[in-house]
Amino acid sequence: MQRTLALQTWLGRLFPAERWDIEPASADASFRRYFRVSLPDRGETYVVMDAPPQREDCRPFIQVAQLLRQAGLNAPEVLAQDLAQGFLLLSDLGSTTYLAALRENDADADRLFGDATDALITWQLASRPGVLPPYDAALLRRELELFPDWYLARHLGLALAPQQREALQEMFALILANNLAQPTVYVHRDYMPRNLMLSAPNPGVLDFQDAVYGPVSYDIASLMRDAFISWEEERALDWIVRYWDKARRAGLPVGAEFGDFYRDLEWMGLQRHLKVLGIFARIRHRDGKPGYVEDAPRFLGYVRAVTARYRALAPLAQLFDTIDNHLAAQGDR
């Protein structure tokens, strides 16, 4: 209630002589909230981000929004800010996400993913080292550790035997070796249909504040192995080939052989799948937000598919046999 009153007071200062209405626009897995502000006399709408400063830092959002817009992408413009209170006034990119549009009717999926991959290539071409934080070994490993700590131990109550823990750490080392050997570009880090908006120009890009400088395959893996919607493998493979071909012709460091790039994408995706399983469990058990870990079976399926294709990942496949047996004994969690 106190933050709501503070937000309304701030808006009153921004629009002192005008009528305005405010309503919830969306929330996400963090502590940020979003509201849509309507000015009926102008016929205009804006979006307000409410990011409690003790929990969230608005400065990365402002920085990456500027980078995206400088690259020519449709990211929100920051129109006003109050960093002390954690409020930003943003341009409005609309209310229809790719995810909502695709769930309602996927007839336009080819066009939408074509636009999304074009925008991704534009973003990657703008990359410069030393601008965004590095997606380095420490951060990648910290993310992987969320899987045993939160998904296995906290969510499933599954205690690994010493031999299993050792095997998992060996798998982490293999995954990270691949990830860190890849060429580096700007990485949105959550480039998926839920964070892309139907807009003109298309797409509008949101939720980019955690952007880093890291492996070139990360964002396309995120887009094609989504948390909330899945595609037949043949269809996703076609989109990935189209991305790789456009990226290669644009001069991005995706390699001359598609098979090598696809292997890197799968191993990069594996890091993300394990991380997200941990994050979704943490959101539920630490933050009290349902509606995320329920999508864990989608990621379990992604992991199963990748580990079945690479002999070096057999120990991880065996660990997931143990998880499947545990789930069967406990009931699907």
mmCIF file of C-alpha atoms in Angstrom, residues 3-313:
data_model
loop_
_atom_site.group_PDB
_atom_site.id
_atom_site.type_symbol
_atom_site.label_atom_id
_atom_site.label_comp_id
_atom_site.label_asym_id
_atom_site.label_seq_id
_atom_site.Cartn_x
_atom_site.Cartn_y
_atom_site.Cartn_z
ATOM 1 C CA ARG A 3 4.551 1.841 -2.493
ATOM 2 C CA THR A 4 1.267 2.242 -4.338
ATOM 3 C CA LEU A 5 0.712 5.627 -2.692
ATOM 4 C CA ALA A 6 4.294 6.664 -3.460
ATOM 5 C CA LEU A 7 3.827 5.649 -7.089
ATOM 6 C CA GLN A 8 0.582 7.600 -7.383
ATOM 7 C CA THR A 9 2.256 10.677 -5.850
ATOM 8 C CA TRP A 10 5.097 10.395 -8.359
ATOM 9 C CA LEU A 11 2.685 10.119 -11.271
ATOM 10 C CA GLY A 12 0.798 13.119 -9.951
ATOM 11 C CA ARG A 13 3.997 15.141 -10.192
ATOM 12 C CA LEU A 14 4.641 13.895 -13.735
ATOM 13 C CA PHE A 15 1.117 14.724 -14.927
ATOM 14 C CA PRO A 16 0.027 17.546 -12.577
ATOM 15 C CA ALA A 17 -2.775 18.989 -14.699
ATOM 16 C CA GLU A 18 -4.092 15.876 -16.431
ATOM 17 C CA ARG A 19 -6.449 13.011 -15.725
ATOM 18 C CA TRP A 20 -4.784 9.647 -15.615
ATOM 19 C CA ASP A 21 -5.792 6.087 -14.763
ATOM 20 C CA ILE A 22 -3.568 3.240 -13.636
ATOM 21 C CA GLU A 23 -4.100 -0.510 -13.789
ATOM 22 C CA PRO A 24 -1.851 -3.582 -13.427
ATOM 23 C CA ALA A 25 -0.071 -4.489 -16.651
ATOM 24 C CA SER A 26 1.994 -7.497 -15.634
ATOM 25 C CA ALA A 27 4.263 -8.987 -13.019
ATOM 26 C CA ASP A 28 7.244 -11.286 -13.408
ATOM 27 C CA ALA A 29 9.330 -13.734 -11.439
ATOM 28 C CA SER A 30 11.296 -10.940 -9.768
ATOM 29 C CA PHE A 31 10.112 -8.253 -7.361
ATOM 30 C CA ARG A 32 9.269 -5.857 -10.197
ATOM 31 C CA ARG A 33 5.687 -4.885 -11.022
ATOM 32 C CA TYR A 34 4.351 -3.116 -14.094
ATOM 33 C CA PHE A 35 1.356 -0.823 -14.473
ATOM 34 C CA ARG A 36 -0.274 0.744 -17.512
ATOM 35 C CA VAL A 37 -1.034 4.451 -17.146
ATOM 36 C CA SER A 38 -3.722 5.893 -19.429
ATOM 37 C CA LEU A 39 -4.145 9.597 -20.190
ATOM 38 C CA PRO A 40 -7.644 9.736 -21.707
ATOM 39 C CA ASP A 41 -7.449 13.390 -22.746
ATOM 40 C CA ARG A 42 -4.313 12.660 -24.763
ATOM 41 C CA GLY A 43 -5.338 9.192 -25.881
ATOM 42 C CA GLU A 44 -1.927 7.935 -24.784
ATOM 43 C CA THR A 45 -0.711 5.116 -22.571
ATOM 44 C CA TYR A 46 2.564 4.513 -20.749
ATOM 45 C CA VAL A 47 3.997 1.719 -18.643
ATOM 46 C CA VAL A 48 5.378 2.268 -15.155
ATOM 47 C CA MET A 49 7.943 -0.086 -13.652
ATOM 48 C CA ASP A 50 7.844 -0.419 -9.877
ATOM 49 C CA ALA A 51 11.147 -1.932 -8.755
ATOM 50 C CA PRO A 52 11.724 -1.687 -4.970
ATOM 51 C CA PRO A 53 15.300 -0.350 -4.706
ATOM 52 C CA GLN A 54 16.193 -2.643 -1.821
ATOM 53 C CA ARG A 55 15.357 -5.601 -4.101
ATOM 54 C CA GLU A 56 15.990 -4.376 -7.653
ATOM 55 C CA ASP A 57 18.373 -1.976 -9.379
ATOM 56 C CA CYS A 58 16.859 0.000 -12.257
ATOM 57 C CA ARG A 59 20.200 1.109 -13.685
ATOM 58 C CA PRO A 60 20.905 -2.077 -15.726
ATOM 59 C CA PHE A 61 17.433 -1.778 -17.265
ATOM 60 C CA ILE A 62 18.136 1.814 -18.299
ATOM 61 C CA GLN A 63 21.552 0.904 -19.718
ATOM 62 C CA VAL A 64 20.365 -2.085 -21.757
ATOM 63 C CA ALA A 65 17.254 -0.263 -22.991
ATOM 64 C CA GLN A 66 19.567 2.390 -24.403
ATOM 65 C CA LEU A 67 21.824 -0.236 -26.018
ATOM 66 C CA LEU A 68 18.853 -1.955 -27.643
ATOM 67 C CA ARG A 69 17.428 1.294 -28.960
ATOM 68 C CA GLN A 70 20.827 2.418 -30.241
ATOM 69 C CA ALA A 71 21.019 -0.870 -32.135
ATOM 70 C CA GLY A 72 17.685 -0.029 -33.784
ATOM 71 C CA LEU A 73 15.490 -2.414 -31.820
ATOM 72 C CA ASN A 74 12.058 -1.686 -30.394
ATOM 73 C CA ALA A 75 12.752 -1.515 -26.663
ATOM 74 C CA PRO A 76 10.884 0.793 -24.261
ATOM 75 C CA GLU A 77 12.076 4.368 -24.073
ATOM 76 C CA VAL A 78 12.763 5.535 -20.521
ATOM 77 C CA LEU A 79 10.761 8.771 -20.313
ATOM 78 C CA ALA A 80 11.157 9.550 -16.601
ATOM 79 C CA GLN A 81 12.955 7.970 -13.673
ATOM 80 C CA ASP A 82 13.175 8.095 -9.901
ATOM 81 C CA LEU A 83 15.977 5.738 -8.948
ATOM 82 C CA ALA A 84 15.692 6.493 -5.238
ATOM 83 C CA GLN A 85 12.152 5.126 -5.214
ATOM 84 C CA GLY A 86 12.623 2.578 -8.001
ATOM 85 C CA PHE A 87 10.117 4.015 -10.500
ATOM 86 C CA LEU A 88 10.505 4.263 -14.285
ATOM 87 C CA LEU A 89 8.040 5.694 -16.801
ATOM 88 C CA LEU A 90 8.340 3.814 -20.100
ATOM 89 C CA SER A 91 6.867 3.965 -23.563
ATOM 90 C CA ASP A 92 4.152 1.344 -24.084
ATOM 91 C CA LEU A 93 4.927 -1.505 -26.507
ATOM 92 C CA GLY A 94 1.411 -2.928 -26.327
ATOM 93 C CA SER A 95 -0.268 -5.693 -24.398
ATOM 94 C CA THR A 96 0.040 -8.794 -26.619
ATOM 95 C CA THR A 97 3.050 -11.006 -26.067
ATOM 96 C CA TYR A 98 4.342 -13.479 -28.603
ATOM 97 C CA LEU A 99 3.417 -16.189 -26.090
ATOM 98 C CA ALA A 100 -0.234 -15.122 -25.952
ATOM 99 C CA ALA A 101 -0.453 -14.753 -29.724
ATOM 100 C CA LEU A 102 1.154 -18.143 -30.390
ATOM 101 C CA ARG A 103 -1.011 -19.939 -27.856
ATOM 102 C CA GLU A 104 -4.125 -18.507 -29.457
ATOM 103 C CA ASN A 105 -3.086 -19.220 -33.042
ATOM 104 C CA ASP A 106 0.321 -20.356 -34.270
ATOM 105 C CA ALA A 107 -0.463 -19.758 -37.949
ATOM 106 C CA ASP A 108 1.848 -16.721 -37.901
ATOM 107 C CA ALA A 109 4.650 -18.514 -36.061
ATOM 108 C CA ASP A 110 7.009 -18.548 -39.056
ATOM 109 C CA ARG A 111 6.639 -14.786 -39.539
ATOM 110 C CA LEU A 112 6.949 -14.010 -35.829
ATOM 111 C CA PHE A 113 10.048 -16.127 -35.360
ATOM 112 C CA GLY A 114 11.527 -14.633 -38.509
ATOM 113 C CA ASP A 115 11.083 -11.175 -36.991
ATOM 114 C CA ALA A 116 12.468 -12.384 -33.649
ATOM 115 C CA THR A 117 15.604 -13.898 -35.198
ATOM 116 C CA ASP A 118 16.179 -10.801 -37.354
ATOM 117 C CA ALA A 119 15.995 -8.646 -34.223
ATOM 118 C CA LEU A 120 18.332 -11.023 -32.380
ATOM 119 C CA ILE A 121 20.916 -10.786 -35.150
ATOM 120 C CA THR A 122 20.669 -6.975 -35.054
ATOM 121 C CA TRP A 123 21.275 -7.074 -31.286
ATOM 122 C CA GLN A 124 24.240 -9.414 -31.622
ATOM 123 C CA LEU A 125 25.815 -7.342 -34.386
ATOM 124 C CA ALA A 126 25.861 -4.343 -32.029
ATOM 125 C CA SER A 127 28.034 -6.251 -29.515
ATOM 126 C CA ARG A 128 31.097 -4.650 -27.985
ATOM 127 C CA PRO A 129 33.288 -6.179 -25.279
ATOM 128 C CA GLY A 130 33.542 -4.429 -21.936
ATOM 129 C CA VAL A 131 30.051 -2.891 -22.037
ATOM 130 C CA LEU A 132 27.941 -5.581 -20.344
ATOM 131 C CA PRO A 133 28.962 -7.907 -17.498
ATOM 132 C CA PRO A 134 30.726 -11.069 -18.703
ATOM 133 C CA TYR A 135 28.820 -14.340 -18.709
ATOM 134 C CA ASP A 136 31.863 -15.968 -17.186
ATOM 135 C CA ALA A 137 32.610 -19.326 -15.590
ATOM 136 C CA ALA A 138 31.672 -18.143 -12.101
ATOM 137 C CA LEU A 139 28.222 -16.925 -13.159
ATOM 138 C CA LEU A 140 27.471 -19.923 -15.375
ATOM 139 C CA ARG A 141 28.442 -22.328 -12.594
ATOM 140 C CA ARG A 142 26.494 -20.394 -9.973
ATOM 141 C CA GLU A 143 23.429 -20.776 -12.155
ATOM 142 C CA LEU A 144 23.997 -24.510 -12.577
ATOM 143 C CA GLU A 145 24.218 -24.996 -8.816
ATOM 144 C CA LEU A 146 20.616 -23.832 -8.539
ATOM 145 C CA PHE A 147 19.595 -27.206 -9.974
ATOM 146 C CA PRO A 148 20.908 -29.466 -7.166
ATOM 147 C CA ASP A 149 20.289 -26.893 -4.441
ATOM 148 C CA TRP A 150 16.726 -25.882 -5.285
ATOM 149 C CA TYR A 151 15.183 -28.381 -7.676
ATOM 150 C CA LEU A 152 16.673 -31.622 -6.376
ATOM 151 C CA ALA A 153 17.157 -30.909 -2.684
ATOM 152 C CA ARG A 154 14.463 -28.329 -1.898
ATOM 153 C CA HIS A 155 11.716 -29.186 -4.356
ATOM 154 C CA LEU A 156 12.073 -32.938 -4.762
ATOM 155 C CA GLY A 157 13.675 -33.676 -1.399
ATOM 156 C CA LEU A 158 16.186 -35.808 -3.281
ATOM 157 C CA ALA A 159 19.538 -36.337 -1.569
ATOM 158 C CA LEU A 160 22.278 -37.357 -3.997
ATOM 159 C CA ALA A 161 24.784 -40.012 -3.024
ATOM 160 C CA PRO A 162 28.437 -38.882 -3.031
ATOM 161 C CA GLN A 163 29.057 -40.711 -6.309
ATOM 162 C CA GLN A 164 26.064 -38.977 -7.907
ATOM 163 C CA ARG A 165 27.218 -35.564 -6.688
ATOM 164 C CA GLU A 166 30.654 -36.204 -8.156
ATOM 165 C CA ALA A 167 29.157 -37.288 -11.492
ATOM 166 C CA LEU A 168 26.966 -34.179 -11.596
ATOM 167 C CA GLN A 169 29.955 -31.925 -10.998
ATOM 168 C CA GLU A 170 31.806 -33.677 -13.817
ATOM 169 C CA MET A 171 28.822 -33.028 -16.092
ATOM 170 C CA PHE A 172 28.806 -29.375 -15.055
ATOM 171 C CA ALA A 173 32.486 -29.113 -15.991
ATOM 172 C CA LEU A 174 31.818 -30.577 -19.454
ATOM 173 C CA ILE A 175 28.873 -28.259 -20.060
ATOM 174 C CA LEU A 176 30.814 -25.189 -18.962
ATOM 175 C CA ALA A 177 33.822 -26.114 -21.101
ATOM 176 C CA ASN A 178 31.578 -26.048 -24.157
ATOM 177 C CA ASN A 179 29.770 -22.868 -23.145
ATOM 178 C CA LEU A 180 32.975 -20.938 -22.456
ATOM 179 C CA ALA A 181 34.602 -22.030 -25.720
ATOM 180 C CA GLN A 182 31.883 -20.340 -27.775
ATOM 181 C CA PRO A 183 32.356 -16.890 -29.361
ATOM 182 C CA THR A 184 30.828 -14.069 -27.334
ATOM 183 C CA VAL A 185 28.189 -11.443 -28.148
ATOM 184 C CA TYR A 186 25.525 -9.463 -26.325
ATOM 185 C CA VAL A 187 23.134 -11.888 -24.602
ATOM 186 C CA HIS A 188 19.602 -10.789 -23.668
ATOM 187 C CA ARG A 189 19.438 -13.817 -21.325
ATOM 188 C CA ASP A 190 15.654 -14.274 -21.445
ATOM 189 C CA TYR A 191 14.935 -13.933 -25.155
ATOM 190 C CA MET A 192 11.686 -15.885 -25.287
ATOM 191 C CA PRO A 193 8.058 -15.412 -26.466
ATOM 192 C CA ARG A 194 6.893 -14.191 -23.084
ATOM 193 C CA ASN A 195 9.293 -11.213 -23.357
ATOM 194 C CA LEU A 196 8.604 -10.322 -26.989
ATOM 195 C CA MET A 197 5.645 -8.111 -27.881
ATOM 196 C CA LEU A 198 3.574 -7.860 -31.036
ATOM 197 C CA SER A 199 4.324 -4.308 -32.070
ATOM 198 C CA ALA A 200 5.466 -2.062 -34.872
ATOM 199 C CA PRO A 201 8.311 -2.473 -35.515
ATOM 200 C CA ASN A 202 8.116 -6.119 -34.501
ATOM 201 C CA PRO A 203 9.045 -7.423 -32.009
ATOM 202 C CA GLY A 204 9.009 -5.206 -28.964
ATOM 203 C CA VAL A 205 11.706 -6.441 -26.575
ATOM 204 C CA LEU A 206 11.225 -6.571 -22.798
ATOM 205 C CA ASP A 207 12.809 -8.005 -19.625
ATOM 206 C CA PHE A 208 16.386 -7.397 -20.735
ATOM 207 C CA GLN A 209 17.891 -5.982 -17.533
ATOM 208 C CA ASP A 210 20.006 -9.099 -16.893
ATOM 209 C CA ALA A 211 21.813 -8.848 -20.246
ATOM 210 C CA VAL A 212 25.447 -9.991 -20.348
ATOM 211 C CA TYR A 213 28.294 -10.578 -22.789
ATOM 212 C CA GLY A 214 28.440 -14.296 -23.412
ATOM 213 C CA PRO A 215 28.009 -17.350 -25.660
ATOM 214 C CA VAL A 216 26.581 -16.657 -29.110
ATOM 215 C CA SER A 217 24.133 -19.582 -28.991
ATOM 216 C CA TYR A 218 22.448 -18.614 -25.712
ATOM 217 C CA ASP A 219 19.611 -16.395 -26.927
ATOM 218 C CA ILE A 220 18.605 -18.583 -29.861
ATOM 219 C CA ALA A 221 18.574 -21.578 -27.501
ATOM 220 C CA SER A 222 16.372 -19.582 -25.125
ATOM 221 C CA LEU A 223 13.995 -18.675 -27.962
ATOM 222 C CA MET A 224 13.680 -22.188 -29.346
ATOM 223 C CA ARG A 225 13.616 -24.112 -26.047
ATOM 224 C CA ASP A 226 11.057 -21.942 -24.323
ATOM 225 C CA ALA A 227 9.842 -22.223 -20.756
ATOM 226 C CA PHE A 228 6.146 -21.947 -21.544
ATOM 227 C CA ILE A 229 5.577 -23.245 -25.098
ATOM 228 C CA SER A 230 7.196 -26.066 -27.060
ATOM 229 C CA TRP A 231 7.535 -26.913 -30.732
ATOM 230 C CA GLU A 232 7.991 -30.079 -32.724
ATOM 231 C CA GLU A 233 11.692 -30.649 -33.123
ATOM 232 C CA GLU A 234 11.572 -30.504 -36.925
ATOM 233 C CA ARG A 235 9.871 -27.107 -36.883
ATOM 234 C CA ALA A 236 12.271 -25.642 -34.325
ATOM 235 C CA LEU A 237 15.228 -27.062 -36.275
ATOM 236 C CA ASP A 238 14.039 -25.242 -39.396
ATOM 237 C CA TRP A 239 13.928 -21.926 -37.508
ATOM 238 C CA ILE A 240 17.381 -22.553 -36.053
ATOM 239 C CA VAL A 241 18.833 -23.295 -39.503
ATOM 240 C CA ARG A 242 17.305 -20.086 -40.842
ATOM 241 C CA TYR A 243 18.794 -18.105 -37.939
ATOM 242 C CA TRP A 244 22.232 -19.687 -38.434
ATOM 243 C CA ASP A 245 22.232 -18.980 -42.154
ATOM 244 C CA LYS A 246 21.211 -15.317 -41.679
ATOM 245 C CA ALA A 247 23.690 -14.870 -38.817
ATOM 246 C CA ARG A 248 26.547 -16.422 -40.799
ATOM 247 C CA ARG A 249 25.846 -14.207 -43.805
ATOM 248 C CA ALA A 250 25.701 -11.182 -41.489
ATOM 249 C CA GLY A 251 29.192 -11.965 -40.215
ATOM 250 C CA LEU A 252 28.319 -13.242 -36.747
ATOM 251 C CA PRO A 253 30.659 -15.883 -35.263
ATOM 252 C CA VAL A 254 28.303 -18.860 -35.588
ATOM 253 C CA GLY A 255 30.724 -21.127 -37.442
ATOM 254 C CA ALA A 256 30.795 -22.426 -40.996
ATOM 255 C CA GLU A 257 29.205 -25.811 -40.213
ATOM 256 C CA PHE A 258 25.638 -25.964 -38.953
ATOM 257 C CA GLY A 259 26.218 -29.254 -37.128
ATOM 258 C CA ASP A 260 28.875 -27.662 -34.930
ATOM 259 C CA PHE A 261 26.647 -24.690 -34.157
ATOM 260 C CA TYR A 262 23.688 -26.927 -33.322
ATOM 261 C CA ARG A 263 25.801 -28.975 -30.911
ATOM 262 C CA ASP A 264 26.870 -25.774 -29.160
ATOM 263 C CA LEU A 265 23.254 -24.595 -29.008
ATOM 264 C CA GLU A 266 22.175 -27.871 -27.417
ATOM 265 C CA TRP A 267 24.922 -27.753 -24.792
ATOM 266 C CA MET A 268 24.205 -24.098 -24.089
ATOM 267 C CA GLY A 269 20.519 -24.921 -23.824
ATOM 268 C CA LEU A 270 21.360 -27.681 -21.364
ATOM 269 C CA GLN A 271 22.987 -25.171 -19.030
ATOM 270 C CA ARG A 272 19.846 -23.032 -19.260
ATOM 271 C CA HIS A 273 17.458 -25.953 -18.741
ATOM 272 C CA LEU A 274 19.192 -27.025 -15.524
ATOM 273 C CA LYS A 275 19.379 -23.431 -14.296
ATOM 274 C CA VAL A 276 15.700 -22.783 -14.978
ATOM 275 C CA LEU A 277 14.626 -25.928 -13.130
ATOM 276 C CA GLY A 278 16.438 -24.507 -10.103
ATOM 277 C CA ILE A 279 15.062 -21.010 -10.581
ATOM 278 C CA PHE A 280 11.467 -22.200 -10.924
ATOM 279 C CA ALA A 281 11.807 -24.246 -7.733
ATOM 280 C CA ARG A 282 13.315 -21.262 -5.917
ATOM 281 C CA ILE A 283 10.504 -18.979 -7.083
ATOM 282 C CA ARG A 284 7.984 -21.365 -5.590
ATOM 283 C CA HIS A 285 9.666 -22.225 -2.314
ATOM 284 C CA ARG A 286 11.505 -18.990 -1.490
ATOM 285 C CA ASP A 287 9.269 -16.387 -3.114
ATOM 286 C CA GLY A 288 5.917 -18.144 -2.751
ATOM 287 C CA LYS A 289 4.969 -17.791 -6.432
ATOM 288 C CA PRO A 290 3.218 -20.772 -8.018
ATOM 289 C CA GLY A 291 2.850 -21.151 -11.762
ATOM 290 C CA TYR A 292 6.511 -21.645 -12.653
ATOM 291 C CA VAL A 293 7.725 -24.984 -11.349
ATOM 292 C CA GLU A 294 4.605 -26.534 -12.851
ATOM 293 C CA ASP A 295 6.404 -26.162 -16.193
ATOM 294 C CA ALA A 296 9.315 -28.287 -14.963
ATOM 295 C CA PRO A 297 8.247 -31.324 -17.082
ATOM 296 C CA ARG A 298 8.922 -29.270 -20.221
ATOM 297 C CA PHE A 299 12.534 -28.757 -19.130
ATOM 298 C CA LEU A 300 12.926 -32.329 -18.005
ATOM 299 C CA GLY A 301 11.954 -33.267 -21.552
ATOM 300 C CA TYR A 302 14.486 -30.861 -23.035
ATOM 301 C CA VAL A 303 17.245 -32.323 -20.863
ATOM 302 C CA ARG A 304 16.250 -35.876 -21.762
ATOM 303 C CA ALA A 305 16.387 -35.091 -25.480
ATOM 304 C CA VAL A 306 19.878 -33.567 -25.291
ATOM 305 C CA THR A 307 21.426 -36.191 -23.026
ATOM 306 C CA ALA A 308 20.133 -38.933 -25.337
ATOM 307 C CA ARG A 309 22.049 -37.452 -28.285
ATOM 308 C CA TYR A 310 25.532 -37.127 -26.766
ATOM 309 C CA ARG A 311 27.427 -40.086 -25.328
ATOM 310 C CA ALA A 312 29.491 -37.831 -23.067
ATOM 311 C CA LEU A 313 26.289 -36.853 -21.243
#
